[in-house]
Coordinates of C-alpha atoms in Angstrom, one line a residue:
Chain A
M1 CA 238.1 123.8 -94.0
K2 CA 236.6 126.8 -92.3
T3 CA 235.4 128.2 -95.6
L4 CA 233.7 124.9 -96.3
T5 CA 232.1 124.9 -92.9
R6 CA 230.8 128.4 -93.5
L7 CA 229.4 127.5 -96.9
M8 CA 227.6 124.5 -95.3
M9 CA 226.3 126.8 -92.6
F10 CA 224.9 129.2 -95.2
A11 CA 223.5 126.3 -97.1
S12 CA 221.7 124.9 -94.1
L13 CA 220.5 128.4 -93.1
A14 CA 219.0 128.7 -96.6
L15 CA 217.4 125.3 -96.3
V16 CA 216.0 126.0 -92.9
G17 CA 214.4 129.2 -94.2
C18 CA 211.4 129.9 -92.1
G19 CA 212.0 127.1 -89.7
G20 CA 210.6 123.6 -89.4
T21 CA 213.8 122.1 -90.9
A22 CA 216.7 120.0 -89.7
A23 CA 220.3 120.9 -89.3
S24 CA 222.4 120.0 -92.3
T25 CA 223.9 116.6 -92.4
A26 CA 227.2 118.1 -93.5
R27 CA 227.4 120.3 -90.5
M28 CA 226.5 117.4 -88.2
G29 CA 229.2 115.3 -89.8
A30 CA 231.8 118.1 -89.5
T31 CA 231.1 118.5 -85.8
Q32 CA 231.1 114.8 -85.2
A33 CA 234.5 114.6 -87.0
A34 CA 235.9 117.4 -84.8
I35 CA 234.7 115.6 -81.7
R36 CA 236.3 112.3 -82.9
S37 CA 239.6 114.0 -83.7
A38 CA 239.8 115.6 -80.2
G39 CA 239.1 112.1 -78.7
E40 CA 241.8 110.5 -80.9
V41 CA 244.6 112.9 -79.8
G42 CA 243.9 112.1 -76.2
A43 CA 241.8 115.1 -75.1
E44 CA 240.3 112.9 -72.4
R45 CA 243.7 112.8 -70.6
E46 CA 244.1 116.6 -70.2
P47 CA 241.5 117.9 -67.7
T48 CA 240.6 121.2 -69.5
A49 CA 240.6 119.6 -72.9
A50 CA 238.4 116.8 -71.5
L51 CA 236.0 119.4 -70.2
H52 CA 235.6 121.1 -73.5
L53 CA 235.3 117.8 -75.3
Q54 CA 232.4 117.1 -72.8
Y55 CA 230.8 120.5 -73.7
A56 CA 231.1 119.6 -77.4
R57 CA 229.4 116.2 -76.9
E58 CA 226.6 117.7 -74.8
Q59 CA 226.0 120.4 -77.3
F60 CA 226.1 118.0 -80.2
T61 CA 223.4 115.9 -78.4
Q62 CA 221.4 119.1 -77.8
A63 CA 221.7 120.1 -81.5
E64 CA 220.5 116.6 -82.6
Q65 CA 217.4 117.1 -80.4
L66 CA 216.8 120.6 -81.8
S67 CA 217.2 119.3 -85.3
R68 CA 214.8 116.5 -84.7
S69 CA 212.3 119.0 -83.4
G70 CA 212.6 121.1 -86.5
E71 CA 214.7 123.9 -85.0
G72 CA 217.3 123.8 -87.7
E73 CA 218.6 127.3 -87.3
R74 CA 219.2 127.0 -83.6
A75 CA 220.6 123.5 -84.1
E76 CA 223.2 124.9 -86.5
R77 CA 224.3 127.5 -84.0
V78 CA 224.6 124.9 -81.2
L79 CA 226.6 122.7 -83.7
A80 CA 228.9 125.7 -84.3
R81 CA 229.5 126.0 -80.5
A82 CA 230.1 122.2 -80.3
E83 CA 232.6 122.3 -83.1
A84 CA 234.4 125.3 -81.5
D85 CA 234.6 123.4 -78.2
A86 CA 235.9 120.3 -79.9
E87 CA 238.6 122.2 -81.8
L88 CA 239.6 123.9 -78.5
A89 CA 239.8 120.4 -76.8
L90 CA 242.0 119.3 -79.7
A91 CA 244.3 122.4 -79.4
L92 CA 244.6 122.1 -75.6
S93 CA 245.5 118.5 -75.9
R94 CA 248.2 119.2 -78.5
R95 CA 249.5 122.1 -76.4
S96 CA 249.8 119.8 -73.4
A97 CA 251.7 117.2 -75.5
S98 CA 254.0 119.8 -77.0
I99 CA 254.8 121.4 -73.7
S100 CA 255.6 118.0 -72.2
A101 CA 257.8 117.1 -75.2
A102 CA 259.7 120.5 -74.9
G103 CA 260.2 119.9 -71.2
Q104 CA 261.5 116.4 -71.9
A105 CA 263.9 117.7 -74.6
A106 CA 265.2 120.4 -72.2
S107 CA 265.8 117.8 -69.6
E108 CA 267.7 115.7 -72.1
V109 CA 269.9 118.8 -72.9
R110 CA 270.6 119.3 -69.2
E111 CA 271.5 115.6 -68.9
A112 CA 273.8 115.8 -72.0
R113 CA 275.5 119.0 -70.6
S114 CA 276.2 117.3 -67.3
R115 CA 277.5 114.1 -68.9
P116 CA 281.3 113.8 -68.1
T117 CA 283.5 114.2 -71.1
P118 CA 286.5 111.9 -71.6
T119 CA 289.8 113.2 -70.2
S120 CA 291.6 115.5 -72.6
T121 CA 295.1 115.1 -71.0
P122 CA 296.7 112.1 -72.5
T123 CA 299.0 110.0 -70.4
P124 CA 302.5 110.0 -72.0
P125 CA 303.2 106.8 -73.9
A126 CA 305.4 104.4 -72.2
A127 CA 309.0 104.9 -73.3
P128 CA 310.5 101.9 -74.9
P129 CA 313.0 100.2 -72.5
T130 CA 316.7 100.4 -73.1
A131 CA 318.3 97.1 -73.7
P132 CA 319.7 95.6 -70.5
Q133 CA 323.4 95.4 -70.3
P134 CA 324.7 91.8 -70.4
T135 CA 326.1 90.7 -67.1
P136 CA 329.8 89.8 -67.4
Chain B
M1 CA 250.5 145.1 -81.9
K2 CA 248.1 145.3 -84.8
Y3 CA 245.7 143.0 -82.8
I4 CA 246.0 145.1 -79.6
A5 CA 244.9 148.1 -81.7
L6 CA 242.1 146.1 -83.1
T7 CA 240.9 145.0 -79.7
T8 CA 240.9 148.6 -78.6
V9 CA 238.9 149.7 -81.6
L10 CA 236.4 146.9 -81.0
G11 CA 236.1 148.0 -77.4
I12 CA 235.5 151.6 -78.3
A13 CA 233.0 150.6 -80.9
Y14 CA 231.2 148.6 -78.3
L15 CA 231.2 151.5 -75.8
S16 CA 230.1 154.1 -78.2
G17 CA 227.5 152.0 -80.1
C18 CA 225.7 149.8 -77.7
A19 CA 226.7 150.5 -74.2
S20 CA 223.8 152.8 -73.6
T21 CA 221.2 150.1 -74.6
S22 CA 222.5 146.8 -73.2
A23 CA 225.5 145.2 -71.4
P24 CA 227.5 142.7 -73.5
P25 CA 226.9 139.0 -72.8
R26 CA 229.5 137.3 -70.6
E27 CA 230.7 135.3 -73.5
L28 CA 231.5 138.4 -75.5
V29 CA 233.4 140.0 -72.6
E30 CA 235.4 136.8 -72.2
A31 CA 235.9 136.6 -76.0
R32 CA 237.4 140.1 -76.0
A33 CA 239.7 139.2 -73.1
A34 CA 240.8 135.9 -74.7
F35 CA 241.5 137.5 -78.0
S36 CA 243.5 140.2 -76.3
R37 CA 245.6 137.6 -74.6
A38 CA 246.1 135.6 -77.7
S39 CA 247.1 138.7 -79.7
Q40 CA 249.8 139.5 -77.1
G41 CA 251.1 135.9 -76.8
P42 CA 253.1 133.6 -79.1
A43 CA 250.2 133.3 -81.5
A44 CA 250.9 136.9 -82.7
R45 CA 254.2 135.6 -84.0
L46 CA 253.5 132.0 -84.8
A47 CA 249.7 131.6 -85.7
L48 CA 248.9 134.7 -87.7
V49 CA 246.2 133.0 -89.9
D50 CA 244.5 131.5 -86.9
L51 CA 244.6 134.8 -85.1
H52 CA 243.1 136.5 -88.2
N53 CA 240.2 134.0 -88.3
A54 CA 239.6 134.5 -84.6
Q55 CA 239.5 138.2 -85.2
G56 CA 236.8 137.5 -87.8
E57 CA 234.7 135.5 -85.4
L58 CA 235.0 138.3 -82.8
E59 CA 234.0 140.9 -85.3
R60 CA 230.9 138.9 -86.2
A61 CA 230.0 138.7 -82.6
E62 CA 230.6 142.4 -82.1
R63 CA 228.4 143.2 -85.2
S64 CA 225.7 140.9 -83.9
F65 CA 225.9 142.5 -80.5
T66 CA 225.5 145.9 -82.2
E67 CA 222.5 144.7 -84.2
A68 CA 220.8 142.5 -81.6
P69 CA 222.5 142.9 -78.2
G70 CA 220.5 140.5 -76.1
S71 CA 219.8 137.8 -78.7
D72 CA 220.7 134.1 -78.6
V73 CA 222.5 134.6 -81.9
T74 CA 224.8 137.2 -80.3
R75 CA 225.5 134.9 -77.3
D76 CA 226.2 131.9 -79.6
L77 CA 228.5 133.9 -81.9
S78 CA 230.3 135.3 -78.8
Y79 CA 230.6 131.8 -77.4
V80 CA 232.2 130.6 -80.7
A81 CA 234.4 133.7 -80.8
L82 CA 235.6 133.0 -77.2
R83 CA 236.4 129.4 -78.1
R84 CA 238.3 130.5 -81.3
A85 CA 240.4 133.0 -79.3
Q86 CA 241.2 130.3 -76.7
T87 CA 242.0 127.9 -79.5
V88 CA 244.4 130.4 -81.1
E89 CA 246.1 131.0 -77.8
A90 CA 246.6 127.3 -77.3
R91 CA 248.0 126.9 -80.8
G92 CA 250.4 129.8 -80.2
D93 CA 251.6 128.1 -77.0
T94 CA 251.9 124.8 -78.9
L95 CA 253.9 126.2 -81.7
Q96 CA 256.2 128.0 -79.2
A97 CA 256.7 124.7 -77.3
D98 CA 257.4 122.9 -80.6
Q99 CA 260.1 125.5 -81.4
E100 CA 261.7 125.2 -78.0
R101 CA 261.7 121.4 -78.4
E102 CA 263.3 121.6 -81.8
R103 CA 266.0 124.0 -80.5
A104 CA 266.6 121.6 -77.5
E105 CA 266.9 118.6 -79.8
Q106 CA 269.3 120.4 -82.0
E107 CA 271.4 121.4 -79.0
R108 CA 271.3 117.9 -77.7
A109 CA 272.3 116.5 -81.0
A110 CA 275.2 118.9 -81.2
L111 CA 276.3 118.1 -77.6
T112 CA 276.0 114.4 -78.3
G113 CA 278.1 114.9 -81.5
Q114 CA 280.8 116.7 -79.6
Q115 CA 280.8 114.1 -76.9
L116 CA 281.0 111.4 -79.5
T117 CA 284.0 113.1 -81.1
Q118 CA 285.7 113.5 -77.8
T119 CA 285.0 109.9 -76.9
Q120 CA 286.4 108.7 -80.2
T121 CA 289.5 110.8 -79.8
A122 CA 290.0 109.5 -76.3
L123 CA 289.5 105.9 -77.5
Q124 CA 292.1 106.4 -80.3
R125 CA 294.5 107.8 -77.7
S126 CA 293.9 104.8 -75.5
Q127 CA 294.4 102.4 -78.4
Q128 CA 297.6 104.2 -79.3
Q129 CA 298.8 103.9 -75.7
L130 CA 297.8 100.3 -75.6
Q131 CA 299.7 99.6 -78.8
N132 CA 302.8 101.4 -77.4
T133 CA 302.6 99.4 -74.2
Q134 CA 302.2 96.2 -76.2
Q135 CA 305.3 97.1 -78.3
T136 CA 307.2 97.9 -75.1
V137 CA 306.2 94.6 -73.5
A138 CA 307.1 92.7 -76.6
L139 CA 310.5 94.4 -76.8
T140 CA 311.1 93.8 -73.1
Q141 CA 310.3 90.1 -73.5
T142 CA 312.6 89.9 -76.5
Q143 CA 315.4 91.6 -74.6
L144 CA 314.7 89.4 -71.5
A145 CA 314.9 86.3 -73.6
A146 CA 318.2 87.5 -75.2
E147 CA 319.6 88.4 -71.8
R148 CA 318.6 85.0 -70.4
Q149 CA 320.3 83.4 -73.4
R150 CA 323.5 85.5 -72.8
R151 CA 323.5 84.5 -69.2
M152 CA 323.1 80.9 -69.9
E153 CA 325.9 81.1 -72.4
A154 CA 328.1 83.0 -70.0
E155 CA 327.4 80.4 -67.3
R156 CA 328.1 77.6 -69.6
Q157 CA 331.4 79.2 -70.7
A158 CA 332.3 79.8 -67.1
A159 CA 331.5 76.3 -66.1
A160 CA 333.5 74.9 -69.0
A161 CA 336.4 77.2 -68.1
L162 CA 336.3 76.1 -64.5
E163 CA 336.2 72.5 -65.6
S164 CA 339.3 73.0 -67.8
L165 CA 341.0 74.7 -64.9
R166 CA 340.3 71.8 -62.6
R167 CA 342.3 69.6 -65.0
V168 CA 345.5 71.7 -64.7
A169 CA 345.3 73.1 -61.1
A170 CA 343.6 72.7 -57.8
V171 CA 340.5 74.9 -57.7
R172 CA 338.5 75.8 -54.6
E173 CA 335.8 78.3 -53.8
E174 CA 336.2 80.8 -51.0
Q175 CA 334.3 83.9 -50.0
R176 CA 336.8 86.1 -51.7
G177 CA 336.4 84.2 -55.0
T178 CA 337.7 81.2 -56.9
I179 CA 341.2 80.2 -55.8
I180 CA 343.4 78.5 -58.4
T181 CA 346.4 76.9 -56.7
L182 CA 349.5 76.0 -58.7
S183 CA 352.3 74.1 -57.1
G184 CA 355.7 75.9 -56.8
E185 CA 357.5 72.7 -57.8
V186 CA 355.8 72.7 -61.2
L187 CA 356.4 76.4 -61.9
F188 CA 359.8 77.3 -60.7
A189 CA 363.3 75.8 -59.9
T190 CA 364.3 76.0 -56.3
G191 CA 365.1 79.6 -55.3
E192 CA 364.3 80.9 -58.8
S193 CA 361.5 83.2 -60.0
A194 CA 361.8 82.4 -63.8
L195 CA 359.0 80.1 -65.1
L196 CA 360.0 76.6 -66.1
P197 CA 359.0 75.6 -69.7
I198 CA 356.4 73.1 -68.4
A199 CA 355.0 75.8 -66.3
Q200 CA 354.3 77.9 -69.3
Q201 CA 352.2 75.2 -70.9
R202 CA 350.2 74.9 -67.7
L203 CA 349.8 78.7 -67.5
D204 CA 348.6 78.8 -71.1
Q205 CA 345.7 76.6 -70.1
V206 CA 345.0 78.7 -67.1
A207 CA 345.1 81.9 -69.2
R208 CA 342.6 80.4 -71.7
A209 CA 340.2 79.4 -68.9
L210 CA 340.5 82.8 -67.2
I211 CA 339.8 84.6 -70.5
D212 CA 336.8 82.3 -71.1
Q213 CA 335.4 83.1 -67.7
G214 CA 335.2 86.8 -68.7
A215 CA 336.5 89.9 -67.1
R216 CA 337.3 89.3 -63.5
H217 CA 339.7 90.9 -61.2
L218 CA 342.7 88.6 -60.6
V219 CA 345.3 88.6 -57.9
V220 CA 348.3 86.5 -58.3
E221 CA 349.7 85.6 -54.8
G222 CA 353.1 84.1 -54.3
H223 CA 353.6 81.9 -51.2
T224 CA 356.7 80.2 -49.8
D225 CA 357.5 77.7 -47.0
S226 CA 359.1 78.9 -43.8
R227 CA 362.7 77.9 -44.5
G228 CA 365.2 80.7 -45.1
S229 CA 365.0 84.3 -44.1
P230 CA 361.5 85.9 -44.1
A231 CA 362.7 88.9 -46.1
A232 CA 364.2 86.6 -48.8
N233 CA 361.0 84.5 -48.9
Q234 CA 358.9 87.7 -49.2
Q235 CA 361.0 88.9 -52.1
L236 CA 361.0 85.5 -53.8
S237 CA 357.2 85.1 -53.4
L238 CA 356.6 88.6 -55.0
A239 CA 359.0 87.9 -57.8
R240 CA 357.3 84.6 -58.6
A241 CA 353.8 86.3 -58.5
Q242 CA 355.0 88.9 -60.8
S243 CA 356.5 86.3 -63.2
V244 CA 353.1 84.6 -63.4
R245 CA 351.3 87.9 -63.8
A246 CA 353.6 88.9 -66.6
Y247 CA 353.1 85.6 -68.4
L248 CA 349.3 85.8 -68.1
I249 CA 349.3 89.3 -69.5
S250 CA 351.4 88.0 -72.4
R251 CA 348.7 85.4 -73.0
G252 CA 345.9 88.0 -73.4
I253 CA 344.7 88.9 -69.9
P254 CA 344.4 92.7 -69.7
E255 CA 347.1 94.3 -67.6
G256 CA 344.6 96.4 -65.7
Q257 CA 342.7 93.3 -64.6
I258 CA 345.5 91.5 -62.8
E259 CA 347.8 92.3 -59.9
A260 CA 350.5 90.5 -58.1
S261 CA 351.4 90.2 -54.4
G262 CA 354.1 88.4 -52.4
L263 CA 353.0 86.9 -49.1
G264 CA 356.1 84.9 -48.2
P265 CA 355.4 82.1 -45.6
S266 CA 352.6 84.1 -43.9
R267 CA 349.7 81.9 -45.1
P268 CA 350.8 78.2 -45.0
V269 CA 348.2 75.6 -46.0
A270 CA 350.2 72.8 -44.5
P271 CA 352.7 72.2 -41.6
N272 CA 356.2 73.4 -42.5
E273 CA 357.7 70.5 -40.4
T274 CA 357.4 67.9 -43.1
A275 CA 358.8 68.0 -46.6
E276 CA 355.3 67.3 -48.0
G277 CA 353.9 70.2 -46.0
R278 CA 356.5 72.6 -47.2
A279 CA 356.0 71.5 -50.8
N280 CA 352.3 72.3 -50.5
N281 CA 353.1 75.7 -49.0
R282 CA 355.4 76.6 -51.9
R283 CA 352.7 77.7 -54.3
V284 CA 351.2 80.4 -56.4
E285 CA 347.5 81.2 -56.0
I286 CA 345.4 83.1 -58.5
V287 CA 342.4 84.6 -56.7
V288 CA 339.6 85.2 -59.2
S289 CA 337.3 87.9 -57.8
P290 CA 333.6 87.1 -58.1
A291 CA 332.8 90.8 -58.7
A292 CA 333.4 92.7 -61.9
G293 CA 335.4 95.4 -60.2
V294 CA 338.9 95.9 -61.6
A295 CA 341.6 97.7 -59.6
R296 CA 345.3 98.0 -59.9

């Protein structure tokens, strides 16, 4: 994925050449996909992840504007920043979920340990009664 | 460790190469610090590829800083390097948390398995105890029913025996037991202690009834009227009681279960002034003890 991104970056840099070109559609798509992925894993719910997702969106918008105004090279670099922020938002969101799950699992272990176990000392079985003696 | 060394090398390169011309951008400084943290955290163990890629990003930024220290390109590359290092750090933490969760889940599964086994064992033990108790209850009920049956049979036999006794002798109940009274006139000739033939028939019936009633302690008491000397009466009453006892033993009543005593005229049941009263007083009484105790 990273190799592909870099290839696309080189390609777009080649296209941009002496300026006056737009950022590559592939790069725009890749960044958009990263932003979407971060949103889908719930980055909005984790404050730091939400902040980086916001950075990513803002930078993506900035890159679009730069691209429209023909500053393709600069747009590509801003897209790279946006994508890095989106990937960080995704990683932070997953970290939050994993730490929460680990805490939950540890809590369940503590609960299982504290669960009372059935008594291990059996009560002796009732002895069969002796036949009562007939009354004369 | 490898990454710490790399960070140091990068730092030295920075100091020797470009420090004299320009200070590194804030993003690069933060990127170095973030990479250093990541390379010392769980990522160094669990996210080696990501750490390697982050290293590449940082190297690019460092090269750019060497070539064009104050450029936008250097700042952008440093920004990306910072985010990559932070991302690697987060992935390291994530993988470590995932490992901890997996270990906890395995432990919980093991604990739950153990507890399940213990519970099943306890359940089996309880079921076994319940089964034992049910068997005991069933056995007790059977024994109780049999005992009830035996009692009913014994009572029926005792009642039948008493009924047959009533046909041959006077029977009354007192606190000391059932008293069977046989008239002296029927059993003996005057002044004699040998049983008359008719008496033997009567005593045969009495013996059968006593045997049917089951093992009871019996006392044969001889009684006389008040005529004659008390000593002679005493002796006669004892001899008569012993005759009856001997006969009953000969008819199957165990010797150890029966005793004889002579009471003479000491316990009249009627006035001795009349012939009828004296006849009633001349008697043999068999006291059938209510208890099972046997003494001789």
